[in-house]
Short mmCIF file of C-alpha atoms and ligand atoms in Angstrom, two decimals:
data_model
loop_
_atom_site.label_atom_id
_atom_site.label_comp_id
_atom_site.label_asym_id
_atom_site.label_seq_id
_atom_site.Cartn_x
_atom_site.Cartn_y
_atom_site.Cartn_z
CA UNK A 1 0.00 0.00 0.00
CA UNK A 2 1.68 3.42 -0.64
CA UNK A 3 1.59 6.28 1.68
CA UNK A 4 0.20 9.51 0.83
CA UNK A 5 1.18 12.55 2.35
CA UNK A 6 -0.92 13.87 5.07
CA UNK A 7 1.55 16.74 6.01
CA UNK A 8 2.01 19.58 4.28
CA UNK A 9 2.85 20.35 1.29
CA UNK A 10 -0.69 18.57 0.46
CA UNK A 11 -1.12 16.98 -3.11
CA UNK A 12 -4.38 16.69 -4.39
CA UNK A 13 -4.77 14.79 -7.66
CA UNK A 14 -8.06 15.84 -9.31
CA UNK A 15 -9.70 13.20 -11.86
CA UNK A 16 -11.93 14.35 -14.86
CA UNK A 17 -12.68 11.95 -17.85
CA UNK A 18 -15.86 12.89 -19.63
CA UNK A 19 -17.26 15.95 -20.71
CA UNK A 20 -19.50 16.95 -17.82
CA UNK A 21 -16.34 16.84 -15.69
CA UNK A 22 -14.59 19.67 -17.01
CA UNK A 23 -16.58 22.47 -16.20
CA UNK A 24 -17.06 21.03 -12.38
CA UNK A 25 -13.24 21.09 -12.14
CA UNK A 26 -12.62 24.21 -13.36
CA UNK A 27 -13.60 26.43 -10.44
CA UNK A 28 -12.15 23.45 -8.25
CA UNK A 29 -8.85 23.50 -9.20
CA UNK A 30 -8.50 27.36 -9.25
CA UNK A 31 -9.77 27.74 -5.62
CA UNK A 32 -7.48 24.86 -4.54
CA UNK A 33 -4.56 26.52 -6.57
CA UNK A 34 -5.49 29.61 -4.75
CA UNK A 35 -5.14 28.77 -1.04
CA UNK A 36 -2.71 29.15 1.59
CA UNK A 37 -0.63 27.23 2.39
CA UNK A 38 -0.99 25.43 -1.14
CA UNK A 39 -2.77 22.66 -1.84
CA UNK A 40 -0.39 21.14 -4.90
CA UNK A 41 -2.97 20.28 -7.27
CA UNK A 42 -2.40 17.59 -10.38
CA UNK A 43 -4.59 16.80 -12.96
CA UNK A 44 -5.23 13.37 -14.51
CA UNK A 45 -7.61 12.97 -17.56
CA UNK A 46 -8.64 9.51 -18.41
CA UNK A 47 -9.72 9.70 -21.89
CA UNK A 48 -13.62 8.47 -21.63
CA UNK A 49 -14.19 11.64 -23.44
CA UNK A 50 -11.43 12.37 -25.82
CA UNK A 51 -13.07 14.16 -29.47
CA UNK A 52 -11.74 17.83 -29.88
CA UNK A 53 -15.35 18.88 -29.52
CA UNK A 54 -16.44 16.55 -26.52
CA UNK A 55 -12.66 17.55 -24.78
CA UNK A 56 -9.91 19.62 -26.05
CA UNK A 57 -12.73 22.29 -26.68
CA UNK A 58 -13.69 22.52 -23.20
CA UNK A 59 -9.82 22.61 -21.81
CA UNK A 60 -9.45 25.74 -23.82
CA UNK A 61 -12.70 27.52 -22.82
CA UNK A 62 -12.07 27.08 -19.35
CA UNK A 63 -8.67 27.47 -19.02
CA UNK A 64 -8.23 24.31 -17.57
CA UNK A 65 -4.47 24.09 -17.13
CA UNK A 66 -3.23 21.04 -19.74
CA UNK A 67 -3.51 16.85 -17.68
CA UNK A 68 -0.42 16.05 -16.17
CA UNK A 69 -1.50 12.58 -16.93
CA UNK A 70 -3.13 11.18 -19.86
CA UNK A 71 -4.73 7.53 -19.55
CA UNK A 72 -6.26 7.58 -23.03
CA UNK A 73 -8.45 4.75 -22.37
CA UNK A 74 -11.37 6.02 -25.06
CA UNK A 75 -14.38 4.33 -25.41
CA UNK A 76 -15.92 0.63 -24.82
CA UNK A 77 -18.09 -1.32 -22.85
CA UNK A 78 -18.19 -0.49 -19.70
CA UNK A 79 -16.97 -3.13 -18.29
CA UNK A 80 -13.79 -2.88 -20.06
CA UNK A 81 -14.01 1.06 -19.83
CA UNK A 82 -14.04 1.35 -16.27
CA UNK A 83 -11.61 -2.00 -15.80
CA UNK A 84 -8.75 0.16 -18.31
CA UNK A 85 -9.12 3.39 -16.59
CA UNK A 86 -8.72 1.10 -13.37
CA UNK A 87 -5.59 0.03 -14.32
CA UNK A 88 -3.44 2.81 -15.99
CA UNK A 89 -4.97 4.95 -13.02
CA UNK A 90 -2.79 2.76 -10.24
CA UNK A 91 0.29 3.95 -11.33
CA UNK A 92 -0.33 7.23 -11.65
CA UNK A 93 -1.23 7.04 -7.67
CA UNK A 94 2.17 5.07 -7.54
CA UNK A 95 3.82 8.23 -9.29
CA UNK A 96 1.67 11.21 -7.34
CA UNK A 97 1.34 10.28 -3.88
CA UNK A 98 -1.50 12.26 -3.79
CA UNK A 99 -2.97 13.46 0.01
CA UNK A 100 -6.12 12.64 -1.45
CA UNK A 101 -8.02 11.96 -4.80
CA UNK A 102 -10.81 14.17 -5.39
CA UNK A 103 -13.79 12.88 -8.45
CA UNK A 104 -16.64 14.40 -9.61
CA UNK A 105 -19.97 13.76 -11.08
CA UNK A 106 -20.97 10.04 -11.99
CA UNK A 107 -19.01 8.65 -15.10
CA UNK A 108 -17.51 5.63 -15.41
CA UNK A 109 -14.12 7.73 -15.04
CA UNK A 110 -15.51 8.44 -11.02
CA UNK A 111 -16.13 5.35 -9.39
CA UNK A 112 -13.07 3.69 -11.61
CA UNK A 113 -10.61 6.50 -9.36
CA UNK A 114 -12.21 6.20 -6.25
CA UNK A 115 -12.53 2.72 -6.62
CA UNK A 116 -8.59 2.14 -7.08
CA UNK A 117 -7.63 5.10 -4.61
CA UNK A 118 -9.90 3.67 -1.82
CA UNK A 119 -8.17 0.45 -1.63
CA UNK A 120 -4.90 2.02 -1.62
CA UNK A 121 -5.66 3.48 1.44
CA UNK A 122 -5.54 7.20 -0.43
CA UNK A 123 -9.00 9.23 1.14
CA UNK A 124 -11.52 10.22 -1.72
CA UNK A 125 -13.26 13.32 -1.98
CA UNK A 126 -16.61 13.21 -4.06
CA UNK A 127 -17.70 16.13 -5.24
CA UNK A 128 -21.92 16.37 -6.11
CA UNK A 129 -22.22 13.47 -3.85
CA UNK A 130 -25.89 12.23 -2.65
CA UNK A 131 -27.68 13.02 -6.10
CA UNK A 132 -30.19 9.91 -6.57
CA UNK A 133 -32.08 9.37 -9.48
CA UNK A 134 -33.37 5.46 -7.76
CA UNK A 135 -33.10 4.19 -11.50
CA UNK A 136 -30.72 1.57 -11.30
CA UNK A 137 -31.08 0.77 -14.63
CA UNK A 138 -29.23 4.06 -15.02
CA UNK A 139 -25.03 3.68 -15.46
CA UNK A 140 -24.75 6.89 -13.26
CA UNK A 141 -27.01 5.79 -10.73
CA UNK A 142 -24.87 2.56 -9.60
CA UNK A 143 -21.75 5.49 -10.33
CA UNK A 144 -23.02 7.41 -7.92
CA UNK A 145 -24.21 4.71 -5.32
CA UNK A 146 -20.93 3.20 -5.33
CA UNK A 147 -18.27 6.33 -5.48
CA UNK A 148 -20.21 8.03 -2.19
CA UNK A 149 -20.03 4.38 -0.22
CA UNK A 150 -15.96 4.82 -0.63
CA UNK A 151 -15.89 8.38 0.00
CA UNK A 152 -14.36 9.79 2.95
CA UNK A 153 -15.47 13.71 2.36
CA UNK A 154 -18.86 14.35 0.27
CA UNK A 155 -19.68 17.57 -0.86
CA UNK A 156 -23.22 17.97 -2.01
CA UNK A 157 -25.09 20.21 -4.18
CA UNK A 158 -28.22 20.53 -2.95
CA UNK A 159 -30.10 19.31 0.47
CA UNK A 160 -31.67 16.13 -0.69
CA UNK A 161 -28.08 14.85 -1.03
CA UNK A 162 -27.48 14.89 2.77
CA UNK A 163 -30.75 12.81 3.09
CA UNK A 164 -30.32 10.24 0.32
CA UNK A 165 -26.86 9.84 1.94
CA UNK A 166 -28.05 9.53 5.62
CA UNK A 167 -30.49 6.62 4.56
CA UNK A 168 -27.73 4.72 2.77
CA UNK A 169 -25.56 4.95 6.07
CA UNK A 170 -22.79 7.84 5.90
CA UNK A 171 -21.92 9.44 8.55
CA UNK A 172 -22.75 13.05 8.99
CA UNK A 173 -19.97 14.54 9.52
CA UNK A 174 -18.34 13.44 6.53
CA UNK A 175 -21.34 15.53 4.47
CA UNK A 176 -20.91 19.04 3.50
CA UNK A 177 -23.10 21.17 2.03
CA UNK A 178 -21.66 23.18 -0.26
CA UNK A 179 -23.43 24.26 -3.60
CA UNK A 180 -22.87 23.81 -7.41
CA UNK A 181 -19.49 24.05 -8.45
CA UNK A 182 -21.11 24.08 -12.26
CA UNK A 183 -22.77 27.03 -11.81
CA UNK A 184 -19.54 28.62 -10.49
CA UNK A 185 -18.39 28.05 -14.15
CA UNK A 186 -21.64 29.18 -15.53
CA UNK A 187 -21.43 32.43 -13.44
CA UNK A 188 -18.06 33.06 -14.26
CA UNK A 189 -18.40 32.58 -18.18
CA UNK A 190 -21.87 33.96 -18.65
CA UNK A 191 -20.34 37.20 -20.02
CA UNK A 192 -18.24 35.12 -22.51
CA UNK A 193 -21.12 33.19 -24.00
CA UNK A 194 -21.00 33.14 -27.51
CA UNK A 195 -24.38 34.73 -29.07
CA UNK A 196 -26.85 32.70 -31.00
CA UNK A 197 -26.84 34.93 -34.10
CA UNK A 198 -22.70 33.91 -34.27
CA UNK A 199 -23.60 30.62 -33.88
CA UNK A 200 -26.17 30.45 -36.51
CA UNK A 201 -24.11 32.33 -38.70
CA UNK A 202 -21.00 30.52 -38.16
CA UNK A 203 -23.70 27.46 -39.49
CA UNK A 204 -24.36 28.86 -42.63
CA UNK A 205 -28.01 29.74 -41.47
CA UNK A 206 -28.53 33.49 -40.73
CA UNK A 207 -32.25 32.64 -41.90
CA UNK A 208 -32.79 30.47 -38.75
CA UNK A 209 -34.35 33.48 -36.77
CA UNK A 210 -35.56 35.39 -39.27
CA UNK A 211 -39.51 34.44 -38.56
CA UNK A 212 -38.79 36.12 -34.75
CA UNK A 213 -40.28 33.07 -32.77
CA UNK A 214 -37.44 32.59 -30.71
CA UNK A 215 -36.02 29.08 -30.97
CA UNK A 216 -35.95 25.74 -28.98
CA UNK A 217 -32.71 23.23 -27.68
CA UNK A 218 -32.67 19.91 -27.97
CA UNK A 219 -30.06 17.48 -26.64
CA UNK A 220 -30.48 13.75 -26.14
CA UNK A 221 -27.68 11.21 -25.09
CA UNK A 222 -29.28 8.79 -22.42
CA UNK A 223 -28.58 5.28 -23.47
CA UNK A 224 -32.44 4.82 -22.36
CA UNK A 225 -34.00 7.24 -25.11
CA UNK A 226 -30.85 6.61 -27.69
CA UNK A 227 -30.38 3.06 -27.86
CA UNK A 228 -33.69 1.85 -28.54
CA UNK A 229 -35.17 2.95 -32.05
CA UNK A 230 -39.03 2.56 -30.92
CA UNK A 231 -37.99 5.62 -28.06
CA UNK A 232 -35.89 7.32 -30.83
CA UNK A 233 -37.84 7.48 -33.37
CA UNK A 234 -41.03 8.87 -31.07
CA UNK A 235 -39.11 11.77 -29.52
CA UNK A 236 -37.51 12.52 -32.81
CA UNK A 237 -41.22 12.77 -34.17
CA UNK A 238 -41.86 14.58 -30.75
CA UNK A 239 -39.35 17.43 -31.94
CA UNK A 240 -39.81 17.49 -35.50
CA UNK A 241 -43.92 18.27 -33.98
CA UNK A 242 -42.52 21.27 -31.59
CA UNK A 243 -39.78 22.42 -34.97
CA UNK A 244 -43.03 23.30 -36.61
CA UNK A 245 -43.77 26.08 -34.43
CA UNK A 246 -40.45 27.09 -32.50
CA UNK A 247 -37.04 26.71 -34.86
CA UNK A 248 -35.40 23.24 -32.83
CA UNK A 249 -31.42 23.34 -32.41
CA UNK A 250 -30.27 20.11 -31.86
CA UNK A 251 -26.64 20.00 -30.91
CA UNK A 252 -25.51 16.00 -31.45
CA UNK A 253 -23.61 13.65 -29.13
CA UNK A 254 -21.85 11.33 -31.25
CA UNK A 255 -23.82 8.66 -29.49
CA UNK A 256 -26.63 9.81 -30.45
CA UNK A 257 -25.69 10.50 -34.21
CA UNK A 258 -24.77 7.06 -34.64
CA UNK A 259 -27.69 5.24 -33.60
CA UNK A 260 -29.88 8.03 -35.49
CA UNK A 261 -27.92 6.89 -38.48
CA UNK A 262 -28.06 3.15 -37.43
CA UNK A 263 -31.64 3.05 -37.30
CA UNK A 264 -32.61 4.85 -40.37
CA UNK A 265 -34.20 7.90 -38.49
CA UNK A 266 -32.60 11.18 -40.41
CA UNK A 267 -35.07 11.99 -42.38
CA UNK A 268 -37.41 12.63 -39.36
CA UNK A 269 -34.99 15.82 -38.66
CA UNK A 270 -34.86 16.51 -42.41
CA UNK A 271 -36.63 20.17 -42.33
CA UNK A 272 -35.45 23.81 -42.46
CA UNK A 273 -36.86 24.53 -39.01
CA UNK A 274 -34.59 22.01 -37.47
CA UNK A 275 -30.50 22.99 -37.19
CA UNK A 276 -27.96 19.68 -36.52
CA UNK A 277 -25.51 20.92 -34.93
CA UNK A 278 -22.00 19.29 -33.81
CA UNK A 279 -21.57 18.89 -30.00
CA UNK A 280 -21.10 22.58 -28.72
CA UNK A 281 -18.35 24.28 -26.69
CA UNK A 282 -18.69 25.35 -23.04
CA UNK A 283 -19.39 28.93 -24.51
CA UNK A 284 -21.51 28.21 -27.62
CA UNK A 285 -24.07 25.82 -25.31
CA UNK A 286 -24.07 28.40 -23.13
CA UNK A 287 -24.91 31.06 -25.48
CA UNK A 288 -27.45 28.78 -27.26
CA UNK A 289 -29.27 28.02 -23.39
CA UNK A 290 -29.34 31.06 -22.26
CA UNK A 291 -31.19 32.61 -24.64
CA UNK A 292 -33.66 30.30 -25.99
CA UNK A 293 -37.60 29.59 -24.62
CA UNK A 294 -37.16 26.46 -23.66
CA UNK A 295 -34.70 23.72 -23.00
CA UNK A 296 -35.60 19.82 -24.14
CA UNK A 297 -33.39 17.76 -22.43
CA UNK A 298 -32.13 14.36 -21.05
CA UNK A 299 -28.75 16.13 -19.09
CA UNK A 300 -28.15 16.40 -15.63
CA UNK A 301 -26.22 19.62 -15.61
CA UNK A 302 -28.38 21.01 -18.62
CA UNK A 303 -31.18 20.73 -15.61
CA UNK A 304 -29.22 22.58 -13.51
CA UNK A 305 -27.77 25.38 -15.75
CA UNK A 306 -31.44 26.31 -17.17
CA UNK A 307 -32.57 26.94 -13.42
CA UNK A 308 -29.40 28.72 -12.92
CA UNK A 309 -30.40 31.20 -16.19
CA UNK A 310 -34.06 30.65 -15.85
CA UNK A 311 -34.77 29.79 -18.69
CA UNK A 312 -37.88 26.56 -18.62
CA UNK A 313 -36.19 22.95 -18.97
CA UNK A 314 -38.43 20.29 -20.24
CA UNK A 315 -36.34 16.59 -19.13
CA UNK A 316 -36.87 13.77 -21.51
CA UNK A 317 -36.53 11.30 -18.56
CA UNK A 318 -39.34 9.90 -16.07
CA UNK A 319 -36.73 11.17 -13.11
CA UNK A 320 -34.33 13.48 -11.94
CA UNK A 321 -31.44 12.79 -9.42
CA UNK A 322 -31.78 16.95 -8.90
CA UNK A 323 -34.80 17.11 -7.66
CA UNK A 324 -34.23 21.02 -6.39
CA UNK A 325 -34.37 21.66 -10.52
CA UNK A 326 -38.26 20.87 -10.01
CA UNK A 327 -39.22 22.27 -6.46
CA UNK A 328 -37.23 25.43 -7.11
CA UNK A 329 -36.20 25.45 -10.45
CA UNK A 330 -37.12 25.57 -14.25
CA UNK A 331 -37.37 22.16 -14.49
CA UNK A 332 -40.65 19.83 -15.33
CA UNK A 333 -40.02 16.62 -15.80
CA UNK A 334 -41.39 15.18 -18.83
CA UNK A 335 -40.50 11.04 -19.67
CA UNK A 336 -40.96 10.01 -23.19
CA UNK A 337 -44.46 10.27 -23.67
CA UNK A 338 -45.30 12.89 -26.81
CA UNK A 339 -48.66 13.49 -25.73
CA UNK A 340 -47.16 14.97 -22.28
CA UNK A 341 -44.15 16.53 -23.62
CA UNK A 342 -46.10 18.56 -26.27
CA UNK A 343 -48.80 19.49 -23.29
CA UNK A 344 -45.98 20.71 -21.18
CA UNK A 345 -44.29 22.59 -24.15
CA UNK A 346 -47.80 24.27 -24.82
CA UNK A 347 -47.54 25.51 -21.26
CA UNK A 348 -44.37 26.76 -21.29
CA UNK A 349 -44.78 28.68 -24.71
CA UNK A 350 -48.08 30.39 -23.46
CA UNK A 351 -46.21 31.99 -20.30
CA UNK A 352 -47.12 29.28 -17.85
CA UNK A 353 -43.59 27.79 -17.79
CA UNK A 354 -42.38 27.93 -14.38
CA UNK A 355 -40.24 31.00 -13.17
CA UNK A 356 -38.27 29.34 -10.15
CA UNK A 357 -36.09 30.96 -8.31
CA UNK A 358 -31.97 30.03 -7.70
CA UNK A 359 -31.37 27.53 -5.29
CA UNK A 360 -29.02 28.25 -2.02
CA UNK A 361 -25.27 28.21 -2.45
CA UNK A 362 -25.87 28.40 -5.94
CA UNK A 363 -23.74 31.51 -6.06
CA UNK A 364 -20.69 31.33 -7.50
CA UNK A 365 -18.97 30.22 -4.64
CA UNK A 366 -19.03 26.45 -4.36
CA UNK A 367 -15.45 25.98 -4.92
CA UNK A 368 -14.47 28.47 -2.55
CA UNK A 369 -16.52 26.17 -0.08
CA UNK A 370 -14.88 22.45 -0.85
CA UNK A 371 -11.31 24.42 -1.23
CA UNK A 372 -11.45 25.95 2.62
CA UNK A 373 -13.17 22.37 3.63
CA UNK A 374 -10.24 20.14 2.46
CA UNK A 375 -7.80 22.46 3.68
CA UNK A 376 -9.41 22.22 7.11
CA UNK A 377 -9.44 18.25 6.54
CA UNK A 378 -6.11 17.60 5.25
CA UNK A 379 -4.69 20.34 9.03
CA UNK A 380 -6.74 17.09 10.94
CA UNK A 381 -5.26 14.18 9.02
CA UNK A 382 -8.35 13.23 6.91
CA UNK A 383 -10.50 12.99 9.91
CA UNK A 384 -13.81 14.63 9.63
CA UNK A 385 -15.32 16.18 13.31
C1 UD1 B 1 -20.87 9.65 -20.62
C2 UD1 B 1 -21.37 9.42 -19.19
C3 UD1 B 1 -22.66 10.20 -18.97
C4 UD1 B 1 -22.51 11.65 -19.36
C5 UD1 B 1 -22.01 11.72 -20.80
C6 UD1 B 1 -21.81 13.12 -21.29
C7 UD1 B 1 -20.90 7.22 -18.22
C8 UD1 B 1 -21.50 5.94 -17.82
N1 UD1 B 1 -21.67 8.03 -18.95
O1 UD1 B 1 -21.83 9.08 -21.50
O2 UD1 B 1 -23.00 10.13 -17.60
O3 UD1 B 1 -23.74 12.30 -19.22
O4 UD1 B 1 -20.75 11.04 -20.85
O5 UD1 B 1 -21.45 13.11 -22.65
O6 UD1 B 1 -19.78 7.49 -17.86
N2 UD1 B 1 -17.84 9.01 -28.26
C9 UD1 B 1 -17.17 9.67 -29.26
N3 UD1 B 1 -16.23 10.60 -28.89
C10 UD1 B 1 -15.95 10.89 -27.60
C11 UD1 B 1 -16.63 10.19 -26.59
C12 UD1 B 1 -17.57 9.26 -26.94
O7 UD1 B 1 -17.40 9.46 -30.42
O8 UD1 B 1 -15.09 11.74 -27.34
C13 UD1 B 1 -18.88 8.04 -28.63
C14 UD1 B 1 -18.38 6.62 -28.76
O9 UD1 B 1 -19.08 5.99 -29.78
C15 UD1 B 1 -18.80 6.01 -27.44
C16 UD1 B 1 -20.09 6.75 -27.13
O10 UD1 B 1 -19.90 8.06 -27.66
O11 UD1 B 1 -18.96 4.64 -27.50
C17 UD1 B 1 -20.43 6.81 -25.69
O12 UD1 B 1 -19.35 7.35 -24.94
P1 UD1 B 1 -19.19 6.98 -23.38
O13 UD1 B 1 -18.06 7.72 -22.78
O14 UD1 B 1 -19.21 5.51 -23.20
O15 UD1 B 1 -20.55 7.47 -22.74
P2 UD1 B 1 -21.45 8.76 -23.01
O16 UD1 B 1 -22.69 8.32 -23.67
O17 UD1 B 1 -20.69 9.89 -23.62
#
């Protein structure tokens, strides 16, 4: 088992794989960089995510300083994903001594980390612990189960975390309520976001909002409304519907692309009211969200960051592991039916979307939060009080 080093100078070696990891880290990693006396902070990037427009893109927009470790394990089943990241992680430990590990989220990158750094006796830190969807047909669900059983410090986003974690059996103390580190990054970069009309332009399709209705986004990625054609092809006809009378921009994860092409479905997005977009940037998605009428999604963070701008969020799932999104936020939950979707659409396009309001700690100052926290924990050894 190798030592880490609980005396100063601390080491912390932060882990991000997969795209929504990189705008959690950001704000982590400058707040950590930022304290005194330092926290050394190292970066390793496993490669779940590893397209320019799924990674490099976000490194830049951020300013996410460059991985001092690349794992390049790219994509697979999961099985064999999280088993490769496994492996080449253990010798990075073997090389950083880290004080502690810290993950975020719930990819297959963050339980494959905490799962090797546990059992060489290096503390984890999970950062948006607690979040429960209670889908465990859901990959992220058993991710998220799993990584906050090993954890030794959870920092959650929103209050429901501290309960969902309570009834699985952590101990309080080690649960700190802290905010949401994404919309530190979303505050920070708001003023950076690049405008529609570039984006459109930049598309070859100035025309998009010429008829002044505003416009609609659309992302899908869920293996649960991808990977089955019958679901595909029914919120596909579900959006081609709503394209008729709002313009639909439909940025595409290359998971999704493929199986659109695999099962035949293009031509249900074959119409001038609908734009295909690549996967966005940090700054271009944010542009696109925060000025559109209404968000159709099946993200997690997409949930969050339309509260966070108020702007209504529609989720193409029958739950929500953030369930502050609905009680406070933008968010209606929607599942797959069309009938409900388009009611709920109707709704929000006649004004009686929900306002909401922004959560607590949602503030910009998350990361300032978790960075004073460790410090504290690393000055008593790891222990929490
Ligand atoms: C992963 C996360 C999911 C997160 C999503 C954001 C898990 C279990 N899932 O899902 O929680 O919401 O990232 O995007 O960790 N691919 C590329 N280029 C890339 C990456 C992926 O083409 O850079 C394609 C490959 O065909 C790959 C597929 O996308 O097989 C799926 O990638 P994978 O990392 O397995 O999961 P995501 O669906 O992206």
């Amino acid at each position: 088992m190798i030592q880490s080093s609980l005396t100063e100078p601390y080491r912390i070696l932060c882990v991000v794989g997969a795209r929504p990891n990189f705008m959690k880290m950001a704000p982590i990693m400058a707040a950590m960089s930022a304290l005194e006396p330092k926290i050394e902070v190292k970066l390793v990037h496993t490669g779940q995510h590893y397209d320019v427009a799924m990674n490099h893109q976000y490194f830049e927009a951020l300013g996410i300083p460059s991985p001092d470790i690349n794992l390049e394990v790219g994509s697979s089943s999961h099985a064999v994903q999280t088993a490769d990241v496994m492996r080449r992680f253990e010798p990075a430990l073997d090389e950083v001594k880290p004080t502690a590990v810290l993950v975020v989220g719930d990819v297959n990158s963050t339980i494959a980390c905490a799962l090797v750094a546990t059992k060489k006796g290096i503390p984890v830190i999970h950062v948006e612990a607690g979040l429960r969807s209670f889908d465990r047909a859901m990959p992220e669900e058993i991710n998220r189960v799993l990584t906050d059983q090993i954890s030794n410090l959870l920092f959650t986003t929103e209050e429901s975390g501290r309960d969902n974690l309570l009834r699985e059996g952590i101990a309080d103390h080690r649960i700190h309520f802290v905010g949401n580190v994404m919309i530190d990054t979303l505050r920070h970069n708001l003023a950076r976001a690049v405008p529609i009309s570039t984006i459109v332009a930049d598309a070859g399709r100035q025309d998009f909002l010429a008829l002044d209705k505003g416009y609609a986004i659309l992302t899908l990625h869920r293996p649960s409304n991808v990977d089955d054609p019958k679901i595909l092809r029914s919120l596909l006809e579900t959006a081609a519907t709503i394209s008729k009378r709002t313009p639909l921009i439909f940025p595409l994860h290359p998971r999704t692309r493929a199986t659109i092409e695999r099962f035949g479905l293009a031509h249900l997005l074959a119409t001038d009211q609908i734009l295909l977009l690549p996967p966005m940037g940090y700054l271009e998605m944010l542009g696109l969200m925060k000025d559109a009428r209404v968000v159709l999604t099946d993200s997690g963070g997409i949930q969050e960051e339309t509260t966070a701008l108020g702007v209504p969020c529609i989720t193409l799932r029958n739950n929500t592991e953030r369930p502050i999104t609905v009680d406070e936020g933008t968010n209606t939950v929607a599942g797959q039916d069309p009938a409900r979707i388009l009611a709920i659409y109707d709704e929000v396009m006649q004004g009686h979307g929900k306002a909401g309001r922004i959560p607590r700690f949602w503030d910009g100052k998350a990361a300032e939060r978790i960075a004073a926290s460790v410090l504290t924990w690393f000055k008593k050894g790891c222990q929490s009080q």
